[in-house]
mmCIF file of C-alpha atoms in Angstrom:
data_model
loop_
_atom_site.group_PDB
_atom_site.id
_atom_site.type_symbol
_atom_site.label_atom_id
_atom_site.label_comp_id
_atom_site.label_asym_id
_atom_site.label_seq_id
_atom_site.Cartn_x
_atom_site.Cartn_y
_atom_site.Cartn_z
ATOM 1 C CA UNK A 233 0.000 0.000 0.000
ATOM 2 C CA UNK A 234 1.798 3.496 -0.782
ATOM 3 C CA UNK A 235 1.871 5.737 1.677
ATOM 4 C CA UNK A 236 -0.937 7.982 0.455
ATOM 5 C CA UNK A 237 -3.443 5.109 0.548
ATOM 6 C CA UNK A 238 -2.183 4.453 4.266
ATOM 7 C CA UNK A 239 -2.294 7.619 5.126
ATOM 8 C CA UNK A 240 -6.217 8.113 3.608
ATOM 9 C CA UNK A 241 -6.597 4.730 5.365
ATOM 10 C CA UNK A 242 -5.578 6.446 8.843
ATOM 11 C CA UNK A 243 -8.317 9.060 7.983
ATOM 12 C CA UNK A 244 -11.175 7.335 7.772
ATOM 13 C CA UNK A 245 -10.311 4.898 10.401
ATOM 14 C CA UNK A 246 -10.375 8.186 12.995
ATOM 15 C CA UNK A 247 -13.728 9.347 11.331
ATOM 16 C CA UNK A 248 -15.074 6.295 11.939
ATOM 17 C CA UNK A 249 -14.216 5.835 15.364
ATOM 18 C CA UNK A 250 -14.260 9.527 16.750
ATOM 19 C CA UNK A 251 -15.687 11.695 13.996
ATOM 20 C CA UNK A 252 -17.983 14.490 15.496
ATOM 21 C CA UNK A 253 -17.832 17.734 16.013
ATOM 22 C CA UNK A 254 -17.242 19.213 19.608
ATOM 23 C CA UNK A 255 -20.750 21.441 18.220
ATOM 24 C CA UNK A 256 -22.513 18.220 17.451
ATOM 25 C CA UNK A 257 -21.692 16.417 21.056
ATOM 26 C CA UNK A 258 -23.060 19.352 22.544
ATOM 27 C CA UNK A 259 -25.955 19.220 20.601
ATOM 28 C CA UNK A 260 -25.615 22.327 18.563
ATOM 29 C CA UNK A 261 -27.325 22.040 14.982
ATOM 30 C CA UNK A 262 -24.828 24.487 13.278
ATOM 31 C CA UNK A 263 -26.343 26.787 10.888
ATOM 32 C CA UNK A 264 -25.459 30.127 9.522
ATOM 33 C CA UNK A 265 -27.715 31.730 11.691
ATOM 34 C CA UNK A 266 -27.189 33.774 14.753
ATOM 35 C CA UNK A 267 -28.707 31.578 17.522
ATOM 36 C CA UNK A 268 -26.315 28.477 17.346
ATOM 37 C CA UNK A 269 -23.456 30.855 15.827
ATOM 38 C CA UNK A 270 -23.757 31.742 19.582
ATOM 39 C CA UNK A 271 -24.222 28.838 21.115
ATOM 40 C CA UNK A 272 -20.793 27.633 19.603
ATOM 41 C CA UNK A 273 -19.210 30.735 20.525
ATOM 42 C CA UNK A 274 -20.176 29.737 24.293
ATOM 43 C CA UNK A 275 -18.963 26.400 23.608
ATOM 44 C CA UNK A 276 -15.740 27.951 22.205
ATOM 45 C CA UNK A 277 -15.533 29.986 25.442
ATOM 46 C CA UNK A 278 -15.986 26.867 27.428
ATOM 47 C CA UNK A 279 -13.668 24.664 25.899
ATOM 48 C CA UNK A 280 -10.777 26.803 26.022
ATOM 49 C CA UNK A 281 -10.025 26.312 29.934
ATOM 50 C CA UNK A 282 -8.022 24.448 31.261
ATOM 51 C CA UNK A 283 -10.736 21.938 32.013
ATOM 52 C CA UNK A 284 -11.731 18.394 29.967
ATOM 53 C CA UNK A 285 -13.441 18.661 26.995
ATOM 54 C CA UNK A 286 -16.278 16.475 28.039
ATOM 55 C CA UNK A 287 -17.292 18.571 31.116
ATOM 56 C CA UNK A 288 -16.990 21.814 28.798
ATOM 57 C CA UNK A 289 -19.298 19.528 26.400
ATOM 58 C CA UNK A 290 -21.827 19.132 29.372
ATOM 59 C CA UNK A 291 -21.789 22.717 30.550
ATOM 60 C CA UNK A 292 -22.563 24.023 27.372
ATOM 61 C CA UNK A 293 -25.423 21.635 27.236
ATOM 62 C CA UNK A 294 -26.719 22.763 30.800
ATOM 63 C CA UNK A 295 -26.615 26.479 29.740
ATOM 64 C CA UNK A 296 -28.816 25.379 26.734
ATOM 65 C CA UNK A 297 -31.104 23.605 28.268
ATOM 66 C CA UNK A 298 -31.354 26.395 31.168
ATOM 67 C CA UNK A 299 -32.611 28.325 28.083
ATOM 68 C CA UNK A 300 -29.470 30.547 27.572
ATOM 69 C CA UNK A 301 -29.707 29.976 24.155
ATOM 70 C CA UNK A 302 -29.092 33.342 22.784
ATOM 71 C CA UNK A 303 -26.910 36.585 23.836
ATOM 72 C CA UNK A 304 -30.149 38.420 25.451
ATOM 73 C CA UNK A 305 -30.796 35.043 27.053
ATOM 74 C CA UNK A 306 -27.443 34.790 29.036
ATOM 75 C CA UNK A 307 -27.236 38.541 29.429
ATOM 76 C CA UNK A 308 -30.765 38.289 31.314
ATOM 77 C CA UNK A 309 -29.972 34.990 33.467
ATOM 78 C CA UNK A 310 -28.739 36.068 36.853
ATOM 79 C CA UNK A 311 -25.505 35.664 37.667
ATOM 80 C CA UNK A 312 -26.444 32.672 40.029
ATOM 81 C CA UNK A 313 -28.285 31.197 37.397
ATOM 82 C CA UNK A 314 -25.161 30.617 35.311
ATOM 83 C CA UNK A 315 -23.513 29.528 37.966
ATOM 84 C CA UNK A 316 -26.089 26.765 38.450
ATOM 85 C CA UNK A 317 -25.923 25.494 35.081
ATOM 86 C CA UNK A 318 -22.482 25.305 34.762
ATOM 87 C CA UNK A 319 -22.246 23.723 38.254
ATOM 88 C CA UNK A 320 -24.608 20.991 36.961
ATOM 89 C CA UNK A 321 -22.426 20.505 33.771
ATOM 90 C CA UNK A 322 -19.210 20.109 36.588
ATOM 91 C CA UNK A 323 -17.735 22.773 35.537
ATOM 92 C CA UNK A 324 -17.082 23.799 38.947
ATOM 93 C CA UNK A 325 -13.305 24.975 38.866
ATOM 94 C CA UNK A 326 -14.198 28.107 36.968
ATOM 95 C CA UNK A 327 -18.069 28.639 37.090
ATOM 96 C CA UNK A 328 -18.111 31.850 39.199
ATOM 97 C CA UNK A 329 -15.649 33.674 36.907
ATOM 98 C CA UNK A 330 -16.881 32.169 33.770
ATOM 99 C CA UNK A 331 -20.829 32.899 34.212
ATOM 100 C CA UNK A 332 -19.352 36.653 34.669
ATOM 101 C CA UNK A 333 -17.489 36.187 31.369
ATOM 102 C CA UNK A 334 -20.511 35.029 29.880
ATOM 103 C CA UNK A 335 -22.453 37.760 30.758
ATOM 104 C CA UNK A 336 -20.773 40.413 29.818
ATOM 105 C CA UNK A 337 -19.675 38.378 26.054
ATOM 106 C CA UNK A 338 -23.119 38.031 25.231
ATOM 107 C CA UNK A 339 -23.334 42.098 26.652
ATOM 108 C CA UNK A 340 -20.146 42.876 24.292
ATOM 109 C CA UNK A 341 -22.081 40.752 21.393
ATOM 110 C CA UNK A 342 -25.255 42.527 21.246
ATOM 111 C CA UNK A 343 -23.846 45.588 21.403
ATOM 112 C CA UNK A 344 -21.221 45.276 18.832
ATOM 113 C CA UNK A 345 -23.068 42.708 16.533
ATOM 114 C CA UNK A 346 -26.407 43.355 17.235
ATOM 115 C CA UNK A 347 -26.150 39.767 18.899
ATOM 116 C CA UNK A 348 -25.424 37.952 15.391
ATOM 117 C CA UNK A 349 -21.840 36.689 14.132
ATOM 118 C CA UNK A 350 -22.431 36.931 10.883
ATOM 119 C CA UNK A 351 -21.752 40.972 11.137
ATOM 120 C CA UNK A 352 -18.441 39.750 12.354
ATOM 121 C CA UNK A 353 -17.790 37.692 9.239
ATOM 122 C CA UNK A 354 -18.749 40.785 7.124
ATOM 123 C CA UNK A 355 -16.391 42.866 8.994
ATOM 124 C CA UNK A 356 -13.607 40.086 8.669
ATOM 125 C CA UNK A 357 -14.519 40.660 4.747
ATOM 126 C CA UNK A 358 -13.342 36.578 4.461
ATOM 127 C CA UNK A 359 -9.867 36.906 6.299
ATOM 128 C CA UNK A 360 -9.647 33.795 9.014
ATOM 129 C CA UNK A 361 -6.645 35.779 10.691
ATOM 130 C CA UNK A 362 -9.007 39.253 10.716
ATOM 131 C CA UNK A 363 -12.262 36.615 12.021
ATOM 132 C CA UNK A 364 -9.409 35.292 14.614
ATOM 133 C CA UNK A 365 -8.898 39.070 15.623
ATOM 134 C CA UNK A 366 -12.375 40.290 15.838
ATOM 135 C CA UNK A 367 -13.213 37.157 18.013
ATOM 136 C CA UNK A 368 -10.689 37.710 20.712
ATOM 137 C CA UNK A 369 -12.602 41.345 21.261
ATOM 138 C CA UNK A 370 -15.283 39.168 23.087
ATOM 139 C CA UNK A 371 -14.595 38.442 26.598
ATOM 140 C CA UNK A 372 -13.499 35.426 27.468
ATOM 141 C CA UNK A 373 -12.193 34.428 24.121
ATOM 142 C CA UNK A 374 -8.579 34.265 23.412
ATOM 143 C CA UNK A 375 -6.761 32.331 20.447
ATOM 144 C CA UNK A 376 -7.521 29.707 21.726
ATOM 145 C CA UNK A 377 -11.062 29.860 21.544
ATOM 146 C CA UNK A 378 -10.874 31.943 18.212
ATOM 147 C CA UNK A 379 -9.050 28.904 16.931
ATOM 148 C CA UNK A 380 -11.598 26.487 18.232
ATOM 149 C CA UNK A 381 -14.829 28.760 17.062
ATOM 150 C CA UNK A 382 -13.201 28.861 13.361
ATOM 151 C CA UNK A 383 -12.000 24.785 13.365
ATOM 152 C CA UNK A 384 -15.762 24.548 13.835
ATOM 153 C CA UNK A 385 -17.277 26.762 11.846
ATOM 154 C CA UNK A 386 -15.130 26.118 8.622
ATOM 155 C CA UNK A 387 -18.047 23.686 7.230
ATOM 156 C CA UNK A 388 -20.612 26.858 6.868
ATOM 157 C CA UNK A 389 -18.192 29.352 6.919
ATOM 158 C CA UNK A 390 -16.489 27.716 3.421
ATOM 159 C CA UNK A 391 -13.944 30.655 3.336
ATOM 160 C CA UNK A 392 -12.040 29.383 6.182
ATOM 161 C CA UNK A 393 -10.971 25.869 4.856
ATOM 162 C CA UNK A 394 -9.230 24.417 5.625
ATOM 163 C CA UNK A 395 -8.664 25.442 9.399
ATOM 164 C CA UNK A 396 -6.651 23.179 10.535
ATOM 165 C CA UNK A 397 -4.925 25.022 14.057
ATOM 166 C CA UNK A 398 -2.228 24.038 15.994
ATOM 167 C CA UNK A 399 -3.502 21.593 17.989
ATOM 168 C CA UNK A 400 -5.500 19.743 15.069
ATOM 169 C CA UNK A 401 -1.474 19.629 13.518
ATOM 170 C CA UNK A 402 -0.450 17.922 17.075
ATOM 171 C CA UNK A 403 -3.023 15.140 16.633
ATOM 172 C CA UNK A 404 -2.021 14.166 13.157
ATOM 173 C CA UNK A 405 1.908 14.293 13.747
ATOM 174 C CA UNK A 406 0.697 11.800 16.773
ATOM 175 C CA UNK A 407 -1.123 9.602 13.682
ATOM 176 C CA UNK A 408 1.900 9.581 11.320
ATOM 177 C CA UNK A 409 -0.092 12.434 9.380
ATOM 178 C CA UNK A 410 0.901 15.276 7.149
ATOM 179 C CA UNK A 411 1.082 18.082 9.150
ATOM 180 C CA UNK A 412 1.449 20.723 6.352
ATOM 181 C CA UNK A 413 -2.404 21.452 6.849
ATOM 182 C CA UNK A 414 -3.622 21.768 2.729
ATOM 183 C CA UNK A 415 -1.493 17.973 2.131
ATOM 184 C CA UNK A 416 -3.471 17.049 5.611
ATOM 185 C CA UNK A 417 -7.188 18.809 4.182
ATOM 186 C CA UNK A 418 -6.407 16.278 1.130
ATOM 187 C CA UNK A 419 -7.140 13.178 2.638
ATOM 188 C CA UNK A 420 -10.564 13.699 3.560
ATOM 189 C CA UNK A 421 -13.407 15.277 1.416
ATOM 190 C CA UNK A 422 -14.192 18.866 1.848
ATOM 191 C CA UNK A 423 -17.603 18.340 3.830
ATOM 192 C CA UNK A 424 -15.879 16.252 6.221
ATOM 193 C CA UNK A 425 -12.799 19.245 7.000
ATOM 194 C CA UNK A 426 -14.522 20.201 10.631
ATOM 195 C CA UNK A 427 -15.649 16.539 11.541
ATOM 196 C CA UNK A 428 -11.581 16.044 10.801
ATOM 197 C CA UNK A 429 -10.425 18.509 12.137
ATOM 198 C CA UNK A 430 -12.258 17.994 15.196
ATOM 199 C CA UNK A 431 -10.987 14.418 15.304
ATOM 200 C CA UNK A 432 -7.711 15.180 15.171
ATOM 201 C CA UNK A 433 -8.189 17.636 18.374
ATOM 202 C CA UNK A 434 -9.296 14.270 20.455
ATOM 203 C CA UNK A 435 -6.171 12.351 19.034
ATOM 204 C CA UNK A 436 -3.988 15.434 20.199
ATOM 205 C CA UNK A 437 -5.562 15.471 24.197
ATOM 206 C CA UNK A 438 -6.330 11.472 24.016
ATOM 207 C CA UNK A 439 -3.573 8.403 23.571
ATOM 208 C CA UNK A 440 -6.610 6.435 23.515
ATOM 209 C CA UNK A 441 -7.708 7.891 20.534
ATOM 210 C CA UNK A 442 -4.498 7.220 18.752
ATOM 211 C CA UNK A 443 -4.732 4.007 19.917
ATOM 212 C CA UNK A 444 -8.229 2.672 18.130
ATOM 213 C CA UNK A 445 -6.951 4.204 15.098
ATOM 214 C CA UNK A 446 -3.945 2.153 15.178
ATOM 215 C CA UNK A 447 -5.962 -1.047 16.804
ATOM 216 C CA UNK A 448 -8.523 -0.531 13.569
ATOM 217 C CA UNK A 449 -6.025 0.225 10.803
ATOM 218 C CA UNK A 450 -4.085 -2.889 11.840
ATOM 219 C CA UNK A 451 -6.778 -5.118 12.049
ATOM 220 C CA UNK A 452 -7.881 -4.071 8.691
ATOM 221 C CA UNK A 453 -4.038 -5.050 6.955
ATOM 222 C CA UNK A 454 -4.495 -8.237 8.555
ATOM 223 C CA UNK A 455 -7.667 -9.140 7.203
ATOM 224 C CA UNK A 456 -7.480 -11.412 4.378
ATOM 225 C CA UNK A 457 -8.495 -9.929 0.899
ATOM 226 C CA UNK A 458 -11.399 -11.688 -0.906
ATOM 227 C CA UNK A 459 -10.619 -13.491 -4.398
#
């Protein structure tokens, strides 16, 4: 097998075992529209502490379901009410200073943006390093969670592909991947660059991960080929 085919091989094995968006998990249905724009942009804001990805996963969902759904939504909960939801997400470490930074984000969003990201995207006229800019204006976002809002977005937001950041290079370096990221974009089909990309994020922060890819990619060279 050359090495491209091993290397596509290595692809689709981690789509098929861990290939879904950090949006999806947290039940987001991503659309170019302002509501779960937002609700990503929390989830952004959440997943860049220093806290697992899971219980960021969970507190988003908890905000959600507590109806925060929307910048005037979080802006009007009480203080103690994002507290609540993030405490019943576990995100206990940093829910006191992050339901402030919450609240005054989705304060700093209306006022700037009328509330909707898609003004941003105007503004960034197409330019993912002017987007990553504009982004870290809102509280509580810093490259990190610029770089984790954009990986996201890419698959409505077409301009930005492929965004593959830092920490999507880790993960395929880890995999015996390209990590040039237009030679790494190649191996998977365009509609599939933020499922990868997100992916490759789990196989940079989880051995594990690395591990079924290699556990599945060997068992398939060892299966026999029909005649």
């Amino acid at each position: 097998m050359s090495t491209t085919a091993t290397r596509r091989e290595t692809a689709r094995a981690l789509l098929d075992t861990h290939g879904q968006t950090y949006a999806a998990q947290a039940g987001i249905r991503l659309r170019d529209t302002p509501q779960p724009l937002y609700q990503l942009l929390v989830l952004a804001c959440l997943l860049s502490a220093r806290i697992r990805a899971s219980v960021a996963v969970d507190a988003a969902r908890e905000l959600f379901e507590a109806d925060m759904r929307t910048p005037r939504r979080m802006q009007d909960a009480t203080w103690q009410q994002r507290v609540d939801a993030l405490g019943a997400g576990h995100y206990r470490r940093y829910d006191e200073s992050t339901s402030t930074t919450l609240g005054k984000g989705a304060a700093f969003l209306r006022e700037r943006y009328g509330g909707d990201l898609r003004r941003l995207r105007e503004e960034a006229d197409g330019d993912p390093q002017r987007m990553a800019e504009l982004l870290q204006e809102l509280p509580g976002i810093g490259p990190a969670g610029a770089a984790i809002f954009l990986r996201e977005v890419q698959g409505i937001w077409t301009e930005l592909e492929p965004y593959l950041d830092g920490k999507a290079v880790q993960g395929a370096e880890r995999l015996g991947l390209p990590t040039a990221p237009r030679r790494l974009a190649k191996l998977v089909s365009a509609q599939q660059l933020a499922v990868f990309a997100a992916a490759l994020v789990r196989a940079a922060l989880d051995t594990s991960v690395v591990e079924d890819v290699r556990e599945r990619t060997g068992a398939a060279a060892r299966k026999p080929h029909s005649r």
